[in-house]
CSV table of C-alpha atoms in Angstrom, one decimal:
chain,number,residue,atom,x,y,z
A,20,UNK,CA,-27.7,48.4,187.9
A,21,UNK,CA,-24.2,47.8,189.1
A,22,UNK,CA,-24.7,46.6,192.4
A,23,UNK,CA,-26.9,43.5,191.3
A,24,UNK,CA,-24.2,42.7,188.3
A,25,UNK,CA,-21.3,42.8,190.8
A,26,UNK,CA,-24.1,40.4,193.1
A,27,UNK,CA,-24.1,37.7,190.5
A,28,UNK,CA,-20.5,37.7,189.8
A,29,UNK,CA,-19.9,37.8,193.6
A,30,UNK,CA,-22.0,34.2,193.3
A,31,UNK,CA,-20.7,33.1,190.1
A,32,UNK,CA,-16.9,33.2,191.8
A,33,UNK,CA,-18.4,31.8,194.7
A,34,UNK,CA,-17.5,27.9,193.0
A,35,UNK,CA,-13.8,28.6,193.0
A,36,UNK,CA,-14.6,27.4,197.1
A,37,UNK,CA,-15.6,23.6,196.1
A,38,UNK,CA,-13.1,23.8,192.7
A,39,UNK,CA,-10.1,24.4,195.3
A,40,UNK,CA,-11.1,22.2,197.6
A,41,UNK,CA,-11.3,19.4,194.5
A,42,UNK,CA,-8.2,20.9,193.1
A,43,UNK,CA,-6.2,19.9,196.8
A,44,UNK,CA,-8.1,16.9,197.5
A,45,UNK,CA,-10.2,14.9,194.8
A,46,UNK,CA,-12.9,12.5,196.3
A,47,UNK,CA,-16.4,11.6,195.8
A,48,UNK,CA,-17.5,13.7,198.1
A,49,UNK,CA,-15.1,17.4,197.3
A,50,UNK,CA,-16.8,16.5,193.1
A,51,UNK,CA,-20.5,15.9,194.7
A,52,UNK,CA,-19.9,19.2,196.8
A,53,UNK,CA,-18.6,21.2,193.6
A,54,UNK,CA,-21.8,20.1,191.2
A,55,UNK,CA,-24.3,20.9,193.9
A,56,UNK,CA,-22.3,24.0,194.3
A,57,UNK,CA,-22.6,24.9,190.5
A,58,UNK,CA,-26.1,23.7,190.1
A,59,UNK,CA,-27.2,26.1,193.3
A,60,UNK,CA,-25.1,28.9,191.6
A,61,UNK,CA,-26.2,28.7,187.9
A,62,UNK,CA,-30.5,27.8,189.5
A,63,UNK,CA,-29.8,31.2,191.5
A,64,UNK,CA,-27.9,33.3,188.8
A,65,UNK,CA,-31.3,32.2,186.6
A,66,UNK,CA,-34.2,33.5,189.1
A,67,UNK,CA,-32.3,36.7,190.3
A,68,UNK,CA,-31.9,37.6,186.5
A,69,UNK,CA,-35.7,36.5,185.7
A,70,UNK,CA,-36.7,38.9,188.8
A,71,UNK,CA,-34.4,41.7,187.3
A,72,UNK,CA,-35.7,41.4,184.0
A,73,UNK,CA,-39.1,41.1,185.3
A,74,UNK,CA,-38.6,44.3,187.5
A,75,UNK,CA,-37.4,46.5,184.3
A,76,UNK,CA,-40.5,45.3,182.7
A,77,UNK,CA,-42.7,46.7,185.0
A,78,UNK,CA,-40.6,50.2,185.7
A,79,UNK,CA,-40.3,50.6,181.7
A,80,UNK,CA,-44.7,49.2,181.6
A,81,UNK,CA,-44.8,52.3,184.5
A,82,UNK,CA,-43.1,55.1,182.2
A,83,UNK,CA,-44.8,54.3,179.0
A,84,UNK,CA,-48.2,54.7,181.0
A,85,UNK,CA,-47.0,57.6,182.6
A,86,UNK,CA,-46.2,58.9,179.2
A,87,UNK,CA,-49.3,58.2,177.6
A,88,UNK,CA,-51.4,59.6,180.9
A,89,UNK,CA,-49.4,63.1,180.4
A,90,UNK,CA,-50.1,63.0,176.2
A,91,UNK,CA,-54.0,62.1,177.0
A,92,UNK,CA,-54.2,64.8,179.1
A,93,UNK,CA,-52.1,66.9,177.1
A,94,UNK,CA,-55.0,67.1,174.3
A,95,UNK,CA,-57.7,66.9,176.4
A,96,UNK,CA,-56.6,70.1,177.6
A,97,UNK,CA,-56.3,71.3,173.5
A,98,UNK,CA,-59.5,70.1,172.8
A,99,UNK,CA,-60.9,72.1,176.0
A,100,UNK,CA,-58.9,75.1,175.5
A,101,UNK,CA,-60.6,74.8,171.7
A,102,UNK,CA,-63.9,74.5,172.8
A,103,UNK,CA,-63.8,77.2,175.4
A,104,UNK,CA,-62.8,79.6,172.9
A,105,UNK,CA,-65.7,78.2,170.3
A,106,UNK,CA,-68.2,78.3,172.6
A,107,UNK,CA,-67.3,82.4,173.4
A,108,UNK,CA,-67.4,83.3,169.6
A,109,UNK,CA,-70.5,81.5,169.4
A,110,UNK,CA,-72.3,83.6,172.4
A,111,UNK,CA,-70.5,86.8,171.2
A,112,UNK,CA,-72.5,86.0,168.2
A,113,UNK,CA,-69.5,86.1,165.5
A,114,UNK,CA,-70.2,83.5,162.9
A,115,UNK,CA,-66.9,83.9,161.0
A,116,UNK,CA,-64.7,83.6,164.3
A,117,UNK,CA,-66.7,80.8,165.0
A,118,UNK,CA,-66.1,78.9,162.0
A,119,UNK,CA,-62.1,80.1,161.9
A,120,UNK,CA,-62.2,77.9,165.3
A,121,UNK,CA,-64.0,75.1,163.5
A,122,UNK,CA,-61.6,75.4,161.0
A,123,UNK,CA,-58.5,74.6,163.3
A,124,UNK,CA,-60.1,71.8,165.2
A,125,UNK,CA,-60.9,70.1,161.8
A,126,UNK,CA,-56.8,70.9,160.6
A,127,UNK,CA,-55.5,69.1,163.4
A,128,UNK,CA,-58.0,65.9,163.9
A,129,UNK,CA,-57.0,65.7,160.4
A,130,UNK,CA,-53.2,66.1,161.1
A,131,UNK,CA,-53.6,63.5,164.0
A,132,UNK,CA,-55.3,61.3,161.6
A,133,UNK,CA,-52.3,61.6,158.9
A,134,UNK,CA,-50.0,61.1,162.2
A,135,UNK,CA,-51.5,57.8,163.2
A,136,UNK,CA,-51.6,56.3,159.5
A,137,UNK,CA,-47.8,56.6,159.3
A,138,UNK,CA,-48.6,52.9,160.7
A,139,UNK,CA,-45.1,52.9,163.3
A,140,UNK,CA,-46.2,52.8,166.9
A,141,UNK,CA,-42.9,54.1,168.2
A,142,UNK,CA,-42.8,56.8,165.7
A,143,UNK,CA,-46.3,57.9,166.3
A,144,UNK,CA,-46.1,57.8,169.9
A,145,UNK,CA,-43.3,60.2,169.8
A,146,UNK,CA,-44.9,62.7,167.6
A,147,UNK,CA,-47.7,62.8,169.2
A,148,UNK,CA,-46.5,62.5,173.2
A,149,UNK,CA,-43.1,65.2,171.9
A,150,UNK,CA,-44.8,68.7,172.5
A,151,UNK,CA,-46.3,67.0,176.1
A,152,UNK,CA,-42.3,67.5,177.1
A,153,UNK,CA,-41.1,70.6,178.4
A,154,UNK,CA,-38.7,71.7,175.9
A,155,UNK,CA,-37.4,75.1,174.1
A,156,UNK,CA,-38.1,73.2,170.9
A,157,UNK,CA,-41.3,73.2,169.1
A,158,UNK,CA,-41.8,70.6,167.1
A,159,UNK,CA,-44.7,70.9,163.9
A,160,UNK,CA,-45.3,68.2,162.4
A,161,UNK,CA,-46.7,68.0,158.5
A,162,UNK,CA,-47.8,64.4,156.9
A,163,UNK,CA,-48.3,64.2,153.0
A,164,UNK,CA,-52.1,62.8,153.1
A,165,UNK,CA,-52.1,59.5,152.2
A,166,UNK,CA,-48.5,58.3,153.1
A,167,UNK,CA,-48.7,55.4,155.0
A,168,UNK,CA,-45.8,53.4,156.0
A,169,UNK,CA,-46.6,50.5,157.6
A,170,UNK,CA,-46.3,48.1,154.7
A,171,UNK,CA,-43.5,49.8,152.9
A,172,UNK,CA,-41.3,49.5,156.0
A,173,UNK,CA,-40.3,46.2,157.9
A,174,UNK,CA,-40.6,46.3,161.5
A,175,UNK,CA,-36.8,46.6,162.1
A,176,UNK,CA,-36.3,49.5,159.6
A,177,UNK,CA,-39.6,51.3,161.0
A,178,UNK,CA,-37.7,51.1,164.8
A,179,UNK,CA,-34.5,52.4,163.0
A,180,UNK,CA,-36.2,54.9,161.0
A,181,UNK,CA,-37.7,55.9,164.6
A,182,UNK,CA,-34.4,56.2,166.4
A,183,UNK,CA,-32.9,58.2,163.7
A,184,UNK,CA,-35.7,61.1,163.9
A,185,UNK,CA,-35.7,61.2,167.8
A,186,UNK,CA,-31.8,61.5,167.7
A,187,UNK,CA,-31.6,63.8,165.0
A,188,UNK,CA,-34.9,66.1,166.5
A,189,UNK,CA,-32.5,66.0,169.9
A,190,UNK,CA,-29.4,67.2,168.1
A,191,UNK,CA,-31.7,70.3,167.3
A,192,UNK,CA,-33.3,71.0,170.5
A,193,UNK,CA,-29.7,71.1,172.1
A,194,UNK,CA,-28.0,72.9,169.3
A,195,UNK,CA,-27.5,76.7,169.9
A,196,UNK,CA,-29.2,78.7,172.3
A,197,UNK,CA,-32.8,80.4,173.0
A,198,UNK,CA,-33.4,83.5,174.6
A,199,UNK,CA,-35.1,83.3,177.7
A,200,UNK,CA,-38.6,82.5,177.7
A,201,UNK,CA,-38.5,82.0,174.0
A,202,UNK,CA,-38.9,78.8,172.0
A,203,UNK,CA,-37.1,77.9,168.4
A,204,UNK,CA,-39.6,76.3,165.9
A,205,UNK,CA,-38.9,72.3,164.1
A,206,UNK,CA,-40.9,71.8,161.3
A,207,UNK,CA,-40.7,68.0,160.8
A,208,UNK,CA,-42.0,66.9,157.1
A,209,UNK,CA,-43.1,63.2,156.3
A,210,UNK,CA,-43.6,62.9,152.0
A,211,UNK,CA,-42.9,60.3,149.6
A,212,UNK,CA,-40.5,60.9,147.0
A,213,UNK,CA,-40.8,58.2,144.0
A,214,UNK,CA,-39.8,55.3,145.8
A,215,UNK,CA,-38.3,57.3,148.8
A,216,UNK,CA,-39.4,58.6,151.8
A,217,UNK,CA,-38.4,62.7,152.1
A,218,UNK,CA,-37.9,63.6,155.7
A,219,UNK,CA,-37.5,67.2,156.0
A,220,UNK,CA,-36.4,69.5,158.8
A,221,UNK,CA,-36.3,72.8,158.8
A,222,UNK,CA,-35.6,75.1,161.6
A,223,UNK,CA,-36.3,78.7,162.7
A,224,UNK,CA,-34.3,80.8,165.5
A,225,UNK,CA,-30.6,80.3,166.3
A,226,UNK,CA,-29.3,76.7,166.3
A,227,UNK,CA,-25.4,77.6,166.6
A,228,UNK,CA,-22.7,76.7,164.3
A,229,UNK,CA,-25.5,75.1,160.9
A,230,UNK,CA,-22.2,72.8,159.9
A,231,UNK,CA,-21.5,71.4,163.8
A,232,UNK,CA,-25.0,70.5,163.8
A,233,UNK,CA,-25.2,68.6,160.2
A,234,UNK,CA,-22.1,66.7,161.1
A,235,UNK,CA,-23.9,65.3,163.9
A,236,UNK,CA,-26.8,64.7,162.0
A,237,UNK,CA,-24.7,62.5,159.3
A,238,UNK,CA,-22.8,60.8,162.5
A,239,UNK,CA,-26.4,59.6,163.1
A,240,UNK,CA,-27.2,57.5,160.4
A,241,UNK,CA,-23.7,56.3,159.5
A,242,UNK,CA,-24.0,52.8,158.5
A,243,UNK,CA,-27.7,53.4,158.4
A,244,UNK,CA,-29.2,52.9,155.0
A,245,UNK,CA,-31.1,56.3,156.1
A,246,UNK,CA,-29.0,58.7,154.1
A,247,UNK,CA,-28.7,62.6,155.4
A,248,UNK,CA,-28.6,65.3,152.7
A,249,UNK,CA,-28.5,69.1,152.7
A,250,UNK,CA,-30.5,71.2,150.8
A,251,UNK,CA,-28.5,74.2,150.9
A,252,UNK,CA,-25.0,75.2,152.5
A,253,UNK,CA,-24.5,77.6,155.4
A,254,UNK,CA,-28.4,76.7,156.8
A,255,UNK,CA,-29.4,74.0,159.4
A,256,UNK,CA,-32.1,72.2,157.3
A,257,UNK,CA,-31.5,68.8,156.6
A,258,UNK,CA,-33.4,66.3,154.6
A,259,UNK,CA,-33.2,62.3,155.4
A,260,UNK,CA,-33.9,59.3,152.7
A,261,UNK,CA,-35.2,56.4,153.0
A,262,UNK,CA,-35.7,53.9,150.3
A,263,UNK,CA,-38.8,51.6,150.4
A,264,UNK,CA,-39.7,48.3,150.7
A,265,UNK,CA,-36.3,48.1,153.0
């Protein structure tokens, strides 16, 4: 990243040549050298920044795809874990197991469904690509059915809204400690609250010093018209507002 930026301003200094050589002896000839100069300088400094851009393009085209390759495969391995263990009850011959496994297929296409209606790409992408990520943090996720937010938010406030969970869900992953080989639990809430959005979290396990951890939390949506509030003192839960039609 460095090495190209100090490449361009290596070129752009480059014209103080032709501007001395005007400076100590002006002619026709020094002010044509100094405009072909500039004009090769600024035509360069344009296509090395179009191929840069271009090339961070394709590396960030190359992670997203990588990211969704890991979440498909992520729940196609769910899904065939689920039907493994379906297909057993059903040649054990025990009908109530069987429909118990039916039971929590149907809870979370339906949770996947309520996921996807929350009608923000970024945000559903996250929640649904999060528990892909090796992390001591489990994240559970519960939608209100029906809440869609797609046409309550505008585009700008849905990204913001979208930044604001991922930082705040990262505060809690790295706050406190878990024992080895253990995980602590998120349970991330989506609801509607009059003409509010409720976002809840609320945490199980250790997650260090609760009042460290909700400072950060409110240094994240300062100046954001996401507000932070706590339900309770002395616990880590935290609840984030968000008006709609913002």
């Amino acid at each position: 990243m460095k090495s190209w930026k100090w490449l361009i301003w290596a070129v752009m200094l480059s014209v103080m040549l032709p501007l001395g050589l005007l400076y100590w002896h002006t002619s026709l000839l020094t002010f044509l050298l100094l405009a072909v100069w500039v004009a090769a300088v600024l035509a360069y400094s344009f296509f090395y920044n179009r191929r840069h851009f271009e090339e961070e393009l394709r590396l960030q085209e190359k992670t997203l795809q990588q990211a969704a390759n890991r979440t498909l495969n992520h729940h196609r391995h769910d899904w065939m874990n689920d039907l493994q263990v379906l297909y057993g009850y059903i040649q054990l011959g025990k009908p109530d197991k069987s429909l118990e496994c039916v039971g929590r297929i149907k809870e979370r296409i339906a949770l996947d469904s309520r996921i996807a209606k929350l009608g923000i790409p970024s945000l559903v992408f996250y929640l649904q690509s999060f528990r892909t990520l090796r992390s001591s943090l489990e994240l559970e996720v519960q939608v209100e059915e029906g809440l869609q937010l797609e046409n309550k938010l505008s585009p700008d406030t849905g990204e913001e809204l979208t930044q604001v969970i991922m930082q705040t869900v990262r505060a809690y992953q790295y706050s406190g400690l878990a024992p080895e080989g253990d995980t602590r639990k998120l349970l991330l809430g989506f609801a509607q609250d009059g003409g509010d959005i409720l976002i809840s979290f609320e945490s199980e396990g250790d997650h260090g010093d609760p009042e460290l951890l909700q400072g950060q939390i409110y240094n994240i949506v300062q100046g954001k018209i996401i507000k932070a509030e706590q339900p309770g003192r002395g616990n880590p839960n935290v609840e984030l507002r968000l008006p709609l039609g913002m």
